[in-house]
């Protein structure tokens, strides 16, 4: 009994000392709580469907940030990983009758392989060259998909895949929990030693190599990790929509993920996730004017970029929080002195 | 068959060369990866369609109106949307993507998604070795080559051309030598968008006009730029014909080739990059100092 009381008290202290002190952490905590509790309020299938797709794309956008934001390897063909994951899961499910919990991870492994295959030639390129070259890979695969319709279903794609689970609410919980877990894993990766090396490669690759680190290995690792997460997103998408079509490989899909990630702020992981949760439902909201939908979307992005070019969420965060000039700990903007070292904030 | 391949590859190659050189120019001078480049080509095609069908003039009038109009549109959108965020590379990237989507949607709203076409400037054809060659194909090819020649003159013989080339080589030193860097960038954007407009104008009688017509040329243009070497105009020129030829050969020689044309051309690009990472004519230039 005492032990339980100890842990409860510890939990309260952690919440009080670590979460309630910063508005951004409060927002994240409230956001996750709402996300997990939502089906208790409404079970509207259309509403849940939007949120399921949003969660899937949130994984996808965060995986782009892991590769292109952190490691600086601008990938314009991220749809390749998504498409390989979706097609892989779909084919494994349809031809080998694997259930979703087997086909999605195996499909993601196929994406890892794709990451290796495109990573090896792309390692010799950097910057804009890399961005423009990676654009080519999903299009090459799409040509192959169209050329062998017996296996891939051609233009119609592979349909008749198993559902994730029967009920909509269970589907919602599975995707949301997978999203939360994967995003936390990605965030932890970027916080670890590997993440620091990724970040260093982005800033100055020569310096990293000079410190005795095999940058080639780490860049390949970034491609594979990012491919794995994007592949899981693709597999979930295939099993949720019950179809894996060429639309998963389209150029617009690759562009979409870049828009989400840059809009939310790169090199953060939480930025792209937040951006998807803002932009994707917003796009659904614009459905009331179907003809103007994409136009309004594009204009919103152009206007927001004009005023906050480093991304929406980091901009908001900088407005409500300040960094202590002495100990570099973040504080609420309303505080006059730092909460840790008591130095003046100005 | 051989003649078909040659004609198609020459026409496609010229289109890609025009587009890729415009794209290279902006990238070289202003360091902008302009995804919206081919969207302006689409707008020019629609302008010509509008003047020809809704106002009832000859297509050539449409071309004369379309090119300045598109250039103006390009410079204004650059001034409003892209110039303020030029320092943020990633923001410019999605700024131009959003711009391209916006242009596509505006065209979709005005003209709907129907496939449309513009009549040839000159009807009829002549035959060589039992193969029909339309006069329009010849006109397009010659016009494209003339524009390429004019561009070369502009870049090599005029003061503006010198300013553009030197800014592309080293922005800071060009600035120190008294060139107004932001004005050079604006002019370059104008020239580049004008090239996209010209491309739309010369190719429009041979293609179908639709709001998504910018996607395939965009991909091929980027492949050409990478294959030829970023910022190398000579490289873009040769790479454009290589990829144009690969595309045409695949379409005519392989069954289901129309699906595979993009794949094969892009695979060639990747194979060349494996051997020469800086492209065919690129100099392995130092990244920004």
CSV table of N, CA, C and O in Angstrom, one decimal, chain A residues 74 76 121 124-126 128-129 132-133 135-137 139-140 143-144 146-147 149 251 255 258-259 262-263 291-292 294-295 298 301-302 305-306 309, chain B residues 27 33 35 80-81 85 88 90-91 93-95 97-98 101-102 105-106 109 219 222 226 229-230 256 259-260 263 266-267 269-270 273-274 277-278:
chain,number,residue,atom,x,y,z
A,74,UNK,N,17.6,15.5,-47.9
A,74,UNK,CA,16.3,15.9,-48.5
A,74,UNK,C,15.7,14.8,-49.3
A,74,UNK,O,16.3,14.4,-50.4
A,76,UNK,N,12.7,13.7,-51.6
A,76,UNK,CA,11.5,14.1,-52.3
A,76,UNK,C,10.7,12.9,-52.8
A,76,UNK,O,9.7,13.1,-53.4
A,121,UNK,N,22.9,4.3,-53.8
A,121,UNK,CA,23.3,5.3,-54.9
A,121,UNK,C,23.2,6.7,-54.4
A,121,UNK,O,24.0,7.5,-54.8
A,124,UNK,N,26.1,9.1,-52.5
A,124,UNK,CA,27.1,9.9,-53.2
A,124,UNK,C,26.6,11.3,-53.5
A,124,UNK,O,27.4,12.2,-53.9
A,125,UNK,N,25.4,11.5,-53.3
A,125,UNK,CA,24.8,12.8,-53.7
A,125,UNK,C,24.5,13.6,-52.5
A,125,UNK,O,24.3,13.1,-51.4
A,126,UNK,N,24.4,14.9,-52.6
A,126,UNK,CA,24.0,15.7,-51.5
A,126,UNK,C,23.1,16.9,-51.9
A,126,UNK,O,23.1,17.3,-53.1
A,128,UNK,N,20.6,19.5,-53.2
A,128,UNK,CA,19.6,19.6,-54.2
A,128,UNK,C,19.7,18.4,-55.1
A,128,UNK,O,18.6,17.9,-55.5
A,129,UNK,N,20.9,17.9,-55.5
A,129,UNK,CA,21.0,16.7,-56.3
A,129,UNK,C,20.2,15.6,-55.7
A,129,UNK,O,19.5,14.9,-56.4
A,132,UNK,N,16.4,16.0,-55.9
A,132,UNK,CA,15.8,15.8,-57.2
A,132,UNK,C,15.9,14.3,-57.7
A,132,UNK,O,15.1,13.8,-58.4
A,133,UNK,N,17.0,13.6,-57.2
A,133,UNK,CA,17.2,12.2,-57.6
A,133,UNK,C,16.1,11.4,-56.9
A,133,UNK,O,15.5,10.5,-57.5
A,135,UNK,N,13.3,12.0,-56.0
A,135,UNK,CA,12.0,12.1,-56.7
A,135,UNK,C,11.7,11.1,-57.7
A,135,UNK,O,10.6,10.7,-57.9
A,136,UNK,N,12.8,10.5,-58.3
A,136,UNK,CA,12.6,9.6,-59.4
A,136,UNK,C,12.2,8.2,-58.9
A,136,UNK,O,11.5,7.5,-59.7
A,137,UNK,N,12.5,7.8,-57.7
A,137,UNK,CA,12.3,6.4,-57.4
A,137,UNK,C,10.9,5.9,-57.3
A,137,UNK,O,10.5,4.9,-57.9
A,139,UNK,N,8.5,7.1,-59.0
A,139,UNK,CA,8.0,7.1,-60.3
A,139,UNK,C,8.5,5.8,-61.1
A,139,UNK,O,7.7,5.2,-61.9
A,140,UNK,N,9.7,5.4,-60.8
A,140,UNK,CA,10.2,4.2,-61.5
A,140,UNK,C,9.4,3.0,-61.0
A,140,UNK,O,8.9,2.2,-61.8
A,143,UNK,N,6.0,3.0,-62.7
A,143,UNK,CA,6.0,2.4,-64.0
A,143,UNK,C,6.0,0.9,-64.0
A,143,UNK,O,5.3,0.3,-64.8
A,144,UNK,N,6.8,0.3,-63.1
A,144,UNK,CA,6.8,-1.2,-63.0
A,144,UNK,C,5.5,-1.7,-62.5
A,144,UNK,O,5.0,-2.7,-63.1
A,146,UNK,N,2.6,-0.4,-63.2
A,146,UNK,CA,1.7,-0.4,-64.3
A,146,UNK,C,2.0,-1.4,-65.3
A,146,UNK,O,1.2,-1.9,-66.0
A,147,UNK,N,3.3,-1.8,-65.4
A,147,UNK,CA,3.8,-2.7,-66.5
A,147,UNK,C,3.4,-4.2,-66.2
A,147,UNK,O,3.3,-4.9,-67.1
A,149,UNK,N,0.5,-5.7,-64.5
A,149,UNK,CA,-0.8,-5.7,-63.8
A,149,UNK,C,-1.2,-7.0,-63.3
A,149,UNK,O,-2.1,-7.0,-62.4
A,251,UNK,N,3.5,11.5,-57.1
A,251,UNK,CA,4.3,12.6,-56.7
A,251,UNK,C,3.6,13.5,-55.7
A,251,UNK,O,4.3,14.0,-54.7
A,255,UNK,N,5.1,15.1,-52.2
A,255,UNK,CA,5.0,16.5,-51.9
A,255,UNK,C,4.2,16.8,-50.6
A,255,UNK,O,4.6,17.7,-49.8
A,258,UNK,N,6.2,16.5,-47.6
A,258,UNK,CA,7.1,17.6,-47.4
A,258,UNK,C,6.4,18.9,-46.9
A,258,UNK,O,6.8,19.6,-46.0
A,259,UNK,N,5.2,19.1,-47.4
A,259,UNK,CA,4.4,20.2,-47.0
A,259,UNK,C,4.1,20.1,-45.5
A,259,UNK,O,4.3,21.0,-44.7
A,262,UNK,N,7.4,20.6,-43.3
A,262,UNK,CA,8.0,21.9,-43.2
A,262,UNK,C,7.0,22.9,-42.6
A,262,UNK,O,7.4,23.8,-41.9
A,263,UNK,N,5.7,22.7,-42.9
A,263,UNK,CA,4.7,23.5,-42.3
A,263,UNK,C,4.8,23.4,-40.7
A,263,UNK,O,4.7,24.4,-40.0
A,291,UNK,N,-14.7,22.5,-54.8
A,291,UNK,CA,-13.8,22.9,-55.9
A,291,UNK,C,-12.7,23.8,-55.4
A,291,UNK,O,-11.6,23.8,-56.0
A,292,UNK,N,-12.9,24.5,-54.3
A,292,UNK,CA,-11.9,25.4,-53.8
A,292,UNK,C,-11.0,24.8,-52.8
A,292,UNK,O,-10.0,25.4,-52.3
A,294,UNK,N,-8.4,22.4,-52.6
A,294,UNK,CA,-6.9,22.4,-52.7
A,294,UNK,C,-6.4,23.8,-52.8
A,294,UNK,O,-5.3,24.1,-52.3
A,295,UNK,N,-7.2,24.7,-53.5
A,295,UNK,CA,-6.7,26.1,-53.6
A,295,UNK,C,-6.6,26.8,-52.3
A,295,UNK,O,-5.6,27.4,-52.0
A,298,UNK,N,-3.6,25.5,-50.4
A,298,UNK,CA,-2.3,26.0,-50.9
A,298,UNK,C,-2.2,27.5,-50.4
A,298,UNK,O,-1.1,27.9,-50.0
A,301,UNK,N,-1.2,27.7,-46.8
A,301,UNK,CA,0.3,27.3,-46.6
A,301,UNK,C,1.1,28.5,-47.0
A,301,UNK,O,2.1,28.9,-46.3
A,302,UNK,N,0.8,29.1,-48.2
A,302,UNK,CA,1.7,30.2,-48.7
A,302,UNK,C,1.6,31.4,-47.7
A,302,UNK,O,2.7,31.9,-47.4
A,305,UNK,N,3.5,30.6,-44.4
A,305,UNK,CA,5.0,30.6,-44.6
A,305,UNK,C,5.5,32.0,-44.7
A,305,UNK,O,6.7,32.2,-44.2
A,306,UNK,N,4.7,32.9,-45.2
A,306,UNK,CA,5.2,34.3,-45.3
A,306,UNK,C,5.6,34.9,-44.0
A,306,UNK,O,6.5,35.6,-43.8
A,309,UNK,N,8.4,31.5,-41.5
A,309,UNK,CA,9.1,30.6,-42.4
A,309,UNK,C,9.7,29.4,-41.7
A,309,UNK,O,10.0,28.4,-42.4
B,27,UNK,N,18.0,28.3,-60.3
B,27,UNK,CA,18.7,27.6,-59.2
B,27,UNK,C,20.1,28.2,-59.0
B,27,UNK,O,20.5,28.5,-57.9
B,33,UNK,N,14.8,26.2,-55.7
B,33,UNK,CA,14.4,25.0,-56.4
B,33,UNK,C,12.9,25.2,-56.7
B,33,UNK,O,12.0,25.1,-55.9
B,35,UNK,N,9.7,24.4,-58.0
B,35,UNK,CA,8.8,23.3,-58.4
B,35,UNK,C,7.7,23.8,-59.3
B,35,UNK,O,7.2,23.1,-60.1
B,80,UNK,N,6.0,38.5,-54.3
B,80,UNK,CA,5.1,38.5,-53.1
B,80,UNK,C,5.4,37.3,-52.2
B,80,UNK,O,5.5,37.4,-51.0
B,81,UNK,N,5.6,36.1,-52.9
B,81,UNK,CA,5.6,34.9,-52.0
B,81,UNK,C,7.0,34.3,-51.8
B,81,UNK,O,7.2,33.8,-50.7
B,85,UNK,N,10.9,34.9,-48.3
B,85,UNK,CA,11.4,33.7,-47.5
B,85,UNK,C,12.6,33.0,-48.2
B,85,UNK,O,12.8,31.9,-47.9
B,88,UNK,N,15.2,30.9,-46.2
B,88,UNK,CA,14.8,29.6,-45.6
B,88,UNK,C,14.6,28.6,-46.8
B,88,UNK,O,13.5,28.6,-47.5
B,90,UNK,N,14.0,25.3,-46.9
B,90,UNK,CA,12.8,24.4,-46.9
B,90,UNK,C,11.5,25.1,-47.1
B,90,UNK,O,10.6,24.6,-47.8
B,91,UNK,N,11.4,26.3,-46.6
B,91,UNK,CA,10.2,27.1,-46.8
B,91,UNK,C,10.0,27.4,-48.3
B,91,UNK,O,8.9,27.3,-48.8
B,93,UNK,N,11.0,25.7,-50.7
B,93,UNK,CA,10.6,24.4,-51.4
B,93,UNK,C,9.1,24.2,-51.3
B,93,UNK,O,8.4,24.1,-52.3
B,94,UNK,N,8.5,24.3,-50.1
B,94,UNK,CA,7.1,24.0,-50.1
B,94,UNK,C,6.3,25.3,-50.5
B,94,UNK,O,5.2,25.1,-51.0
B,95,UNK,N,6.9,26.5,-50.5
B,95,UNK,CA,6.2,27.6,-51.1
B,95,UNK,C,6.0,27.4,-52.5
B,95,UNK,O,4.9,27.6,-53.0
B,97,UNK,N,5.9,24.5,-54.1
B,97,UNK,CA,5.0,23.4,-54.3
B,97,UNK,C,3.5,23.9,-54.2
B,97,UNK,O,2.7,23.7,-55.0
B,98,UNK,N,3.3,24.7,-53.1
B,98,UNK,CA,2.0,25.3,-52.9
B,98,UNK,C,1.6,26.2,-54.0
B,98,UNK,O,0.4,26.2,-54.4
B,101,UNK,N,0.5,24.0,-56.9
B,101,UNK,CA,-0.9,23.4,-56.6
B,101,UNK,C,-1.9,24.5,-56.8
B,101,UNK,O,-3.0,24.3,-57.4
B,102,UNK,N,-1.6,25.7,-56.3
B,102,UNK,CA,-2.6,26.8,-56.4
B,102,UNK,C,-2.9,27.1,-57.9
B,102,UNK,O,-4.1,27.2,-58.3
B,105,UNK,N,-5.0,24.4,-59.4
B,105,UNK,CA,-6.4,24.5,-58.9
B,105,UNK,C,-7.2,25.6,-59.6
B,105,UNK,O,-8.4,25.5,-59.9
B,106,UNK,N,-6.5,26.8,-59.8
B,106,UNK,CA,-7.1,27.9,-60.4
B,106,UNK,C,-7.5,27.5,-61.9
B,106,UNK,O,-8.7,27.7,-62.3
B,109,UNK,N,-10.5,25.3,-61.8
B,109,UNK,CA,-11.7,26.0,-61.5
B,109,UNK,C,-12.2,26.7,-62.8
B,109,UNK,O,-13.4,26.7,-63.1
B,219,UNK,N,9.0,16.2,-63.7
B,219,UNK,CA,9.9,15.1,-63.3
B,219,UNK,C,11.0,14.9,-64.3
B,219,UNK,O,12.2,14.8,-63.9
B,222,UNK,N,13.5,17.7,-63.9
B,222,UNK,CA,14.5,17.6,-62.8
B,222,UNK,C,15.5,16.5,-63.1
B,222,UNK,O,16.7,16.6,-62.8
B,226,UNK,N,19.6,17.1,-63.2
B,226,UNK,CA,20.5,16.3,-62.4
B,226,UNK,C,21.5,15.5,-63.3
B,226,UNK,O,22.7,15.5,-63.0
B,229,UNK,N,24.0,17.9,-64.8
B,229,UNK,CA,24.8,18.6,-63.8
B,229,UNK,C,24.2,20.0,-63.5
B,229,UNK,O,23.9,20.8,-64.4
B,230,UNK,N,23.9,20.2,-62.2
B,230,UNK,CA,23.2,21.4,-61.8
B,230,UNK,C,23.9,22.6,-62.2
B,230,UNK,O,25.1,22.7,-62.0
B,256,UNK,N,3.8,-2.0,-73.9
B,256,UNK,CA,3.5,-1.4,-72.6
B,256,UNK,C,4.5,-0.2,-72.4
B,256,UNK,O,4.6,0.2,-71.2
B,259,UNK,N,3.8,3.1,-70.3
B,259,UNK,CA,3.9,3.1,-68.8
B,259,UNK,C,5.3,3.2,-68.3
B,259,UNK,O,5.5,3.7,-67.3
B,260,UNK,N,6.2,2.6,-69.1
B,260,UNK,CA,7.6,2.5,-68.6
B,260,UNK,C,8.5,3.6,-69.0
B,260,UNK,O,9.6,3.7,-68.6
B,263,UNK,N,10.0,5.4,-66.2
B,263,UNK,CA,10.9,4.6,-65.4
B,263,UNK,C,12.2,4.4,-66.1
B,263,UNK,O,13.3,4.5,-65.4
B,266,UNK,N,14.4,7.6,-66.1
B,266,UNK,CA,14.9,7.9,-64.7
B,266,UNK,C,15.9,6.9,-64.3
B,266,UNK,O,16.9,7.3,-63.6
B,267,UNK,N,15.8,5.6,-64.7
B,267,UNK,CA,16.8,4.6,-64.4
B,267,UNK,C,18.1,5.0,-65.1
B,267,UNK,O,19.2,4.8,-64.5
B,269,UNK,N,19.1,8.0,-65.7
B,269,UNK,CA,19.7,9.0,-64.9
B,269,UNK,C,20.4,8.5,-63.7
B,269,UNK,O,21.6,8.9,-63.4
B,270,UNK,N,19.8,7.5,-63.0
B,270,UNK,CA,20.4,7.0,-61.8
B,270,UNK,C,21.7,6.2,-62.1
B,270,UNK,O,22.7,6.3,-61.4
B,273,UNK,N,24.4,8.6,-62.6
B,273,UNK,CA,24.8,9.2,-61.4
B,273,UNK,C,25.7,8.3,-60.6
B,273,UNK,O,26.6,8.8,-59.8
B,274,UNK,N,25.5,7.0,-60.7
B,274,UNK,CA,26.3,6.0,-60.0
B,274,UNK,C,27.8,6.2,-60.4
B,274,UNK,O,28.7,6.0,-59.6
B,277,UNK,N,28.7,11.2,-60.0
B,277,UNK,CA,27.7,11.8,-59.1
B,277,UNK,C,27.5,13.2,-59.4
B,277,UNK,O,26.4,13.7,-59.0
B,278,UNK,N,28.4,13.9,-60.1
B,278,UNK,CA,28.1,15.3,-60.3
B,278,UNK,C,27.4,15.6,-61.7
B,278,UNK,O,27.3,16.7,-62.1
